[in-house]
Coordinates of C-alpha atoms in Angstrom, one line a residue:
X1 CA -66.7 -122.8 119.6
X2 CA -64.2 -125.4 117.8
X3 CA -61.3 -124.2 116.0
X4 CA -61.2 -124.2 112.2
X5 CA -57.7 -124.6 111.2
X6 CA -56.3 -128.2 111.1
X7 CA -53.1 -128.2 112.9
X8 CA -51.1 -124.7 114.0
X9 CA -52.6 -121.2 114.2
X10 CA -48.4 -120.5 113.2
X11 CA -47.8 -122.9 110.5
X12 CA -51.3 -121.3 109.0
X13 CA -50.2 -118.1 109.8
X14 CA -46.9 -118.8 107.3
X15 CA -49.1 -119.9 104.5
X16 CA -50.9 -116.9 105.1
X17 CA -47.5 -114.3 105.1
X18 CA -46.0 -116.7 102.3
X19 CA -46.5 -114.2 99.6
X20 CA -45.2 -111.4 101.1
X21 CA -41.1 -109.9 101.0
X22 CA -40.3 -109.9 104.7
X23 CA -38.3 -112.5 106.0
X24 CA -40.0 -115.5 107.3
X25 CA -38.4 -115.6 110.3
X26 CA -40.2 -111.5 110.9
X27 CA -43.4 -113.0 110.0
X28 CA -42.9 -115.8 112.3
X29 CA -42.3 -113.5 115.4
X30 CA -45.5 -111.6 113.9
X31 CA -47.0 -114.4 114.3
X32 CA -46.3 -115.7 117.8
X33 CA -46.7 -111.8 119.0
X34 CA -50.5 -112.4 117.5
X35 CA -51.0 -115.4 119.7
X36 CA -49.5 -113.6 122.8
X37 CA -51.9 -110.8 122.2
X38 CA -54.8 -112.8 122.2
X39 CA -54.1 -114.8 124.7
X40 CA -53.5 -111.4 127.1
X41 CA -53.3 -112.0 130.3
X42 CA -55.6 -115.2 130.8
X43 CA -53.5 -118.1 131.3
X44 CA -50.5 -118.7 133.6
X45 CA -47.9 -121.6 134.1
X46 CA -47.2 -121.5 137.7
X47 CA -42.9 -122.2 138.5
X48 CA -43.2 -124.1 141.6
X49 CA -42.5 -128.0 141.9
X50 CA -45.5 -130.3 141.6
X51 CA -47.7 -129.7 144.3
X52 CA -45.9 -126.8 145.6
X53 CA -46.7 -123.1 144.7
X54 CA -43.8 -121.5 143.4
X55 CA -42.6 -117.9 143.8
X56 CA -43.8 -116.9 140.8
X57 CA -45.8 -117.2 137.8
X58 CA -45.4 -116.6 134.3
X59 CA -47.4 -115.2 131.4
X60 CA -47.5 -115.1 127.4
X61 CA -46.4 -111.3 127.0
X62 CA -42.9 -111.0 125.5
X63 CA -41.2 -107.4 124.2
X64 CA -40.2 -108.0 120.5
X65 CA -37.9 -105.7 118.0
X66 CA -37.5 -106.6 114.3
X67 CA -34.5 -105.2 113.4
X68 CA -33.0 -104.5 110.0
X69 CA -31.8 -101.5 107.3
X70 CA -34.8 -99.3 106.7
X71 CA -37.2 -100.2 103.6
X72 CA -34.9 -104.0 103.1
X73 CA -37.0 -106.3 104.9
X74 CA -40.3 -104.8 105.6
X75 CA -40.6 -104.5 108.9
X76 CA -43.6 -102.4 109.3
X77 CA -46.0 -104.4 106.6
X78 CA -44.8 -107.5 108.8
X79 CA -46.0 -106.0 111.9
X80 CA -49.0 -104.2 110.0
X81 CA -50.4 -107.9 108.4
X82 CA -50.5 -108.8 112.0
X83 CA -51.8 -106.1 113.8
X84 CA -54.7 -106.4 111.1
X85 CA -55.6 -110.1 113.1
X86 CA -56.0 -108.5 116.1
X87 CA -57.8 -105.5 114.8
X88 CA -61.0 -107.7 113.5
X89 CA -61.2 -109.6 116.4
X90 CA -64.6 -109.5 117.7
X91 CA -62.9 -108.6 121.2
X92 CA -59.9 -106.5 119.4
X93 CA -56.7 -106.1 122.1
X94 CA -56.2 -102.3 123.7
X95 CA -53.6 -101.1 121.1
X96 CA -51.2 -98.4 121.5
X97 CA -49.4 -97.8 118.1
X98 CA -48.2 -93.6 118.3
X99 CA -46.0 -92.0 120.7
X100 CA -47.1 -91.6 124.1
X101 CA -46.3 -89.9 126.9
X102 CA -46.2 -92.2 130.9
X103 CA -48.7 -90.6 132.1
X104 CA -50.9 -91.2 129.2
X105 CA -50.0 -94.9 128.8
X106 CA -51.0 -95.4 132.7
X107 CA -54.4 -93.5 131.9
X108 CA -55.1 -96.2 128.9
X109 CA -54.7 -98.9 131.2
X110 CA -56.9 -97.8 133.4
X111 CA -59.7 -96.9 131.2
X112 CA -59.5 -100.4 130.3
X113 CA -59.7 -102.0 134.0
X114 CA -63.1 -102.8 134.8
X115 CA -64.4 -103.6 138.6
X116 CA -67.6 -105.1 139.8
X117 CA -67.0 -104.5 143.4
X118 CA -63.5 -105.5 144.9
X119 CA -63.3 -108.0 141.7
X120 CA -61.5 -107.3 138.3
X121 CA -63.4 -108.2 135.9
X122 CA -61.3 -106.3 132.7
X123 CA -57.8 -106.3 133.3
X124 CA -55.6 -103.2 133.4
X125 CA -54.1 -104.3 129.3
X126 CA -52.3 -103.4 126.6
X127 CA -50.4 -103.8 123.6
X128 CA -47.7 -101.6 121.9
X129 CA -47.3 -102.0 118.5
X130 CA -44.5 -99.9 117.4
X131 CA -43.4 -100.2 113.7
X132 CA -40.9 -97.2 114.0
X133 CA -39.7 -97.9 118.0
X134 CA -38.3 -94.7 118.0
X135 CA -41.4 -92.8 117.1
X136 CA -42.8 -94.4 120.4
X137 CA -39.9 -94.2 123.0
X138 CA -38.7 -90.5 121.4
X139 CA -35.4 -89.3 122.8
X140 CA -36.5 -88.8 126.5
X141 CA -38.2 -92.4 127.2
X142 CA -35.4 -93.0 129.7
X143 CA -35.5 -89.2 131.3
X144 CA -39.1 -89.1 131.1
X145 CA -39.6 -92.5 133.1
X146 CA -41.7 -94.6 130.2
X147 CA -39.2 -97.2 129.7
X148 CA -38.8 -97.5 133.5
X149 CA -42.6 -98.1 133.9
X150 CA -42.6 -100.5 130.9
X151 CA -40.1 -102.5 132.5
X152 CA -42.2 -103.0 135.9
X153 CA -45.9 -103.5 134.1
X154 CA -43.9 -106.1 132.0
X155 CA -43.9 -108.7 135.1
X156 CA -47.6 -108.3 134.5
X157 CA -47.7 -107.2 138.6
X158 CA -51.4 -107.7 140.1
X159 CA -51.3 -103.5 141.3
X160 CA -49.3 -100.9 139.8
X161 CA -49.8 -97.8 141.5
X162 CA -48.4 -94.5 139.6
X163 CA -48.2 -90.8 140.9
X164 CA -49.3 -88.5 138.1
X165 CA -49.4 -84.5 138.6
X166 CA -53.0 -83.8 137.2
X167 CA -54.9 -87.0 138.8
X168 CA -52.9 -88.2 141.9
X169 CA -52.3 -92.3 142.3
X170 CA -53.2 -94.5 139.8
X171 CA -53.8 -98.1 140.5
X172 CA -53.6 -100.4 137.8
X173 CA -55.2 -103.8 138.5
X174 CA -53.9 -107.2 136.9
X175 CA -51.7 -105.4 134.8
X176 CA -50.7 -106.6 131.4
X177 CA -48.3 -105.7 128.2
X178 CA -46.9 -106.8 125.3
X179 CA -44.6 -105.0 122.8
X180 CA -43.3 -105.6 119.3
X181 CA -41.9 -102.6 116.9
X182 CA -39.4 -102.5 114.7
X183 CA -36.3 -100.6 114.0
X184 CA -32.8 -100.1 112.6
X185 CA -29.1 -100.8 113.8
X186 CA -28.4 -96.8 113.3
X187 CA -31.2 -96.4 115.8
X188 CA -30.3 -98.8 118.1
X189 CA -27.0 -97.3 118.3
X190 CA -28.5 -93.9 119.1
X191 CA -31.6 -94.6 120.6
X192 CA -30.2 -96.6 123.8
X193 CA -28.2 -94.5 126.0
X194 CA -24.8 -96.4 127.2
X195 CA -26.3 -97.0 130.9
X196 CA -29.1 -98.9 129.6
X197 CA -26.6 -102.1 127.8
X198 CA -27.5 -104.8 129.6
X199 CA -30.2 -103.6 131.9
X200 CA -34.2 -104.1 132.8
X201 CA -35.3 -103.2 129.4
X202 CA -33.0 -104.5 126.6
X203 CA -32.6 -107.5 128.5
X204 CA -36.2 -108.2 128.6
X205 CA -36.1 -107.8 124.7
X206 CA -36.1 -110.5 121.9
X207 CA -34.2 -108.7 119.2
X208 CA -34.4 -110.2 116.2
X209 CA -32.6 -109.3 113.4
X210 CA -32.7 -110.5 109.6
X211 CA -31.1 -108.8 106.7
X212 CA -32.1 -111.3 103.8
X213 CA -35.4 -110.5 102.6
X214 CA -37.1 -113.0 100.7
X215 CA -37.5 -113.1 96.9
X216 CA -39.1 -109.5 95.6
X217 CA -42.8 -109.7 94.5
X218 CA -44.4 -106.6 93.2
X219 CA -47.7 -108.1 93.1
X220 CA -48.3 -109.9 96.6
X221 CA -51.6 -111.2 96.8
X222 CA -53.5 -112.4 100.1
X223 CA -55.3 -115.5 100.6
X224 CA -58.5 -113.8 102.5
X225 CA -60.0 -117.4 103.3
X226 CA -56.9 -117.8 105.5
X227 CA -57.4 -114.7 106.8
X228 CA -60.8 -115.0 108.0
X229 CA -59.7 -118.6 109.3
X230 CA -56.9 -116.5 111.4
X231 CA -58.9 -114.4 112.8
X232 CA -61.7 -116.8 113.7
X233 CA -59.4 -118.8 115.7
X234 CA -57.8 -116.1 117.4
X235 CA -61.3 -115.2 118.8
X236 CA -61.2 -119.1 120.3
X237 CA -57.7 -118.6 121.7
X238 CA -58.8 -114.9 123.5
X239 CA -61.7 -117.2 125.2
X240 CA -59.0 -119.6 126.9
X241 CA -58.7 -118.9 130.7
X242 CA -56.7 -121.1 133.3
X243 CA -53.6 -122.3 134.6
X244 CA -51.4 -124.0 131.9
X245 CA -50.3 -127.4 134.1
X246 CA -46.8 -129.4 133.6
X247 CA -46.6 -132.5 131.5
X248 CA -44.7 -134.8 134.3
X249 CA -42.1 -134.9 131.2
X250 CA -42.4 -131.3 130.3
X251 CA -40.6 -130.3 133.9
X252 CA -38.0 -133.0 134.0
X253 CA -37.1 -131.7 130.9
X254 CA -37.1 -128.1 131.6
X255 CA -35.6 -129.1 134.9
X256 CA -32.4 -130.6 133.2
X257 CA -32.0 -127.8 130.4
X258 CA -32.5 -125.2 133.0
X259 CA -29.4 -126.6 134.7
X260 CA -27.8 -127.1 132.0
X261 CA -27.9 -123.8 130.0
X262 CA -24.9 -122.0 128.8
X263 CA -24.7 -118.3 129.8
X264 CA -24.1 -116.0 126.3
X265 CA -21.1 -113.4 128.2
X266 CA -19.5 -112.0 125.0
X267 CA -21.9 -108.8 125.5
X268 CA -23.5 -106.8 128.4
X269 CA -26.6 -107.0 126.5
X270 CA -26.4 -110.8 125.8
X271 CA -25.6 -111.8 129.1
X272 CA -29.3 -110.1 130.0
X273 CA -30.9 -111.6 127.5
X274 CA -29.5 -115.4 128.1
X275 CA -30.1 -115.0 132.0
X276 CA -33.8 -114.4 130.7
X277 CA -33.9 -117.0 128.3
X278 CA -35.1 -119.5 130.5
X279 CA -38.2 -117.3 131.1
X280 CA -38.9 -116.5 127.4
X281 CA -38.5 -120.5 126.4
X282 CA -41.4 -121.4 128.8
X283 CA -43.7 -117.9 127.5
X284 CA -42.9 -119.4 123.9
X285 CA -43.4 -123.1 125.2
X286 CA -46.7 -121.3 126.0
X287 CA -47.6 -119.4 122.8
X288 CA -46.5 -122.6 120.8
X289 CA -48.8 -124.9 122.5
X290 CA -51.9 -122.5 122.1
X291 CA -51.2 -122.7 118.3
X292 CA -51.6 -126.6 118.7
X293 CA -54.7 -127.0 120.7
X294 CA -56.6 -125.9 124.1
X295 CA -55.2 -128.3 126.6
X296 CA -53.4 -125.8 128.0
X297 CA -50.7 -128.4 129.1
X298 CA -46.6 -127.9 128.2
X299 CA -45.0 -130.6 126.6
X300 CA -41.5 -131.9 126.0
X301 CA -42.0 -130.8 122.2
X302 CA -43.9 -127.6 123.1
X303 CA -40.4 -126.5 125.2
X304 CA -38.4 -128.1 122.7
X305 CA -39.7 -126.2 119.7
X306 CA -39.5 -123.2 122.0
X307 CA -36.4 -123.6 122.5
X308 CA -35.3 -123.7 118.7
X309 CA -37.6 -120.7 118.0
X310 CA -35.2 -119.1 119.9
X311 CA -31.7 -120.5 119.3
X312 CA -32.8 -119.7 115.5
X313 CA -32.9 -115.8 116.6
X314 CA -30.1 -116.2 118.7
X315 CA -27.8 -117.0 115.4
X316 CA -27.8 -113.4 114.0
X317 CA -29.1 -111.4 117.2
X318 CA -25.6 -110.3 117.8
X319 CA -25.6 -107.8 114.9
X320 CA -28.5 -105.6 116.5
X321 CA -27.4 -106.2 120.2
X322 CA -23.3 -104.9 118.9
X323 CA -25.6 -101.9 117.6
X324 CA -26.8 -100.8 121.0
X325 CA -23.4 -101.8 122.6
X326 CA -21.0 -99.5 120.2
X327 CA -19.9 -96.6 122.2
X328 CA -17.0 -94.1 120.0
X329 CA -14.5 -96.4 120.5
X330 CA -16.7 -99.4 119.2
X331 CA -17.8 -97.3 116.1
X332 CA -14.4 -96.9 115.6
X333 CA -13.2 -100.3 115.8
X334 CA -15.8 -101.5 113.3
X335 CA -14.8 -98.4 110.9
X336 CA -11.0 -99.3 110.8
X337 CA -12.3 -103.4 110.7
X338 CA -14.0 -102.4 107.7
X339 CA -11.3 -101.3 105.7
X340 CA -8.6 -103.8 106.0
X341 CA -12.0 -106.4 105.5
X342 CA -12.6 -104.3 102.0
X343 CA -8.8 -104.2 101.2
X344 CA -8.0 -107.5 101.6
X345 CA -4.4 -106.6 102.6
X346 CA -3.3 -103.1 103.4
X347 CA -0.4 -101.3 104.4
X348 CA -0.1 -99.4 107.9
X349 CA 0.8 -96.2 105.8
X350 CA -2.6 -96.8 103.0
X351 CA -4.9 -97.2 106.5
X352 CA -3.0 -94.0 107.9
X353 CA -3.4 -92.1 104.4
X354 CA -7.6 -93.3 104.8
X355 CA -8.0 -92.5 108.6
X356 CA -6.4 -89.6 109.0
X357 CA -9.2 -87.1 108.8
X358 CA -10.3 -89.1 111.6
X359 CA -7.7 -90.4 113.8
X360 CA -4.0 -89.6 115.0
X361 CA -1.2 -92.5 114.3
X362 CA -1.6 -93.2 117.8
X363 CA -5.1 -93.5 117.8
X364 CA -5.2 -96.0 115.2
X365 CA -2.4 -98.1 116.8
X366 CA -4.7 -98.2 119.5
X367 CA -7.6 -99.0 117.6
X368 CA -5.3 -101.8 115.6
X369 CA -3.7 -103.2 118.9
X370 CA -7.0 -103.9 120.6
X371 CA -8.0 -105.8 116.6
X372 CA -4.9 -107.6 116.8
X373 CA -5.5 -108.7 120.7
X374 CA -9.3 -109.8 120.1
X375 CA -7.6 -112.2 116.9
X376 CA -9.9 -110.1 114.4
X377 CA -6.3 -108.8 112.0
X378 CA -3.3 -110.0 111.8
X379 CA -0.3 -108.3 111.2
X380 CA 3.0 -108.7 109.2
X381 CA 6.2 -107.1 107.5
X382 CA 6.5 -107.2 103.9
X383 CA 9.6 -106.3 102.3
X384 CA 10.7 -104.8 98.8
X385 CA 13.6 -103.9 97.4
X386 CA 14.2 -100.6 96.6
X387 CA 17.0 -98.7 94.4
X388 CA 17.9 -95.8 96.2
X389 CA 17.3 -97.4 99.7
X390 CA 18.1 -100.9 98.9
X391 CA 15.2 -103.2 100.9
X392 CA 12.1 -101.1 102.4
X393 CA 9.9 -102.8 104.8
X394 CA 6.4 -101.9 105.1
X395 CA 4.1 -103.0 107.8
X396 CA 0.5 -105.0 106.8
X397 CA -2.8 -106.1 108.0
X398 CA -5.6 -108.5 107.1
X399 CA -8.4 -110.3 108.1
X400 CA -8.0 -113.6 110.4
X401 CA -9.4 -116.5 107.8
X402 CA -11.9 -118.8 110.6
X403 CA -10.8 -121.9 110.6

């Protein structure tokens, strides 16, 4: 069956979104979440040189997080128009979207694995869809052992074997999952324990953050036509099956680049997420080129637009990842930062007088002295004169102006 939209399932899938208050850029990881979905686990790119099979292959499931203040940007009616798509597909993807327990996750998988004797014939599939992630983790997804699982079927393994109390070993066959949810910075901050910054799962996330919704509209309307046209298509792309070959130029240039690629290590949590970027450029070279057409064959611009998709992210990402990163210390810091940021100019005695409930005068000389090191404040004396004392001297901060 031939596609009907002219041009890209994403592009169509903006027009679609267009009228709605969520920032474009949540819409537009909506959007390439909807292709993943659909796409499941049927294609592969394999990572070997030409003619060579290489250690390992990779597929079109990512772990997404829309992050922003609760209510500002919409996160949820983002994720919801989406999950909609995938909903009315004739063939709709295994959804998970409420809190779940490992155990229970494995036993979805499995219902959905389907054998006709030793071959899989229905893969061992899901997809979370979490618009409040911490409805879905809950506060023991690390104790419990769900986040550790998610992190193992996320390399879409071909067995997963699980112990469970009530039914023994499960084996999950050609396992696949895909994840997007949304959240907030308070969350973040909370809902990540300390040990986790920088690890299997957080690194294995695209965060991406936005705090500039677009223009309000109390009446958004929705082009249906484009809906159906969305849909339709998405049926086409669920059909696709295959290995996704190298363009001869595609792999010289992702050879080069991959050489080439400059390692984010401002933040534990970065420095996972840029030693996976490499990965995540070629699943969106992927996803991108599905959203063209069926060759199923990467491109220079397929990797190129990839790679912007995600250097776009990358600008603001920083402001959800320094949520998950800020122990007492770093809440501290960005209290104190704050303050001289909203003053202006203030006196060590004002930010004293405005801490105190909080901190000793040595704790905020601490927290000051490690501002003052990172080139955040600067500091200087300004005198007065004063009749009874003659010329007092009082000690100041404020920001550093960039350059």
């Amino acid at each position: 069956m031939p596609r009907i939209i002219q041009g890209s399932w994403l592009d169509e899938y903006m027009h679609y979104t267009r009228n709605q208050e969520s920032p474009a850029l949540f819409h537009k990881w909506c959007g390439i979440s909807a292709v993943g979905a659909a796409l499941e686990r049927h294609i592969s790119i394999d990572m070997g040189e030409e003619g060579e099979k290489g250690a390992y292959q990779v597929r079109p499931n990512l772990f997404i997080i829309l992050v922003a203040d609760p209510a500002l940007c919409k996160k949820s009616t983002a994720i919801d128009m989406m999950s909609d798509l995938l909903i009315e597909m004739e063939e709709p993807v295994n959804i998970f979207a409420q809190k779940i327990t490992t155990e229970a996750l494995i036993s979805r998988m499995a219902a959905t694995m389907k054998m006709e004797g030793e071959e899989v014939v229905h893969n061992s599939a899901c997809m979370v869809i979490a618009s409040e992630l911490g409805v879905f983790l809950g506060s023991d997804a690390y104790t419990k052992g769900l986040v550790g699982v998610l992190i193992e079927l996320y390399d879409c393994k071909n067995v997963f074997k699980y112990e469970t109390k009530a039914r023994g070993t499960e084996v999950l066959r050609k396992t696949w999952i895909h994840l997007i949810g949304g959240t907030t910075p308070t969350w973040l901050k909370s809902g990540f324990p300390s040990e986790s910054v920088g690890g299997g799962f957080t690194s294995r996330i695209i965060f991406v953050y936005s705090n500039k919704p677009r223009e309000r509209n109390p009446f958004p309307s929705v082009d249906y036509q484009s809906k159906d046209k969305l849909i339709k298509d998405l049926d086409v792309i669920s059909r696709l099956k295959g290995e996704v070959k190298w363009s001869k130029e595609g792999r010289e240039w992702y050879r080069v680049w991959y050489k080439e690629q400059e390692v984010k290590r401002e933040s534990m949590t970065l420095l996972g997420y840029s030693l996976r970027k490499a990965v995540n450029v070629v699943k969106i070279a992927m996803i991108l080129s599905v959203c063209e057409s069926d060759r199923l064959i990467l491109e220079v611009k397929d990797l190129e637009l990839a790679l912007s998709v995600l250097d776009e992210v990358e600008v603001d990402m920083g402001h959800a990842v320094m949520s998950i990163e800020k122990s007492a210390k770093g809440s501290n810091l960005e209290h104190v930062y704050s303050i001289i940021k909203e003053s202006g100019e203030i006196s060590r005695v004002d930010l004293m007088r405005r801490m105190s409930y909080k901190h000793s005068a040595v704790e905020l000389d601490e927290v000051l002295s490690t501002l003052l090191e990172a080139g955040m404040v600067k500091e200087y004396e300004v005198t007065s004169p004063n009749t009874s004392r003659g010329v007092r001297s009082k000690r100041m901060y404020s920001m550093v102006k960039e350059e």
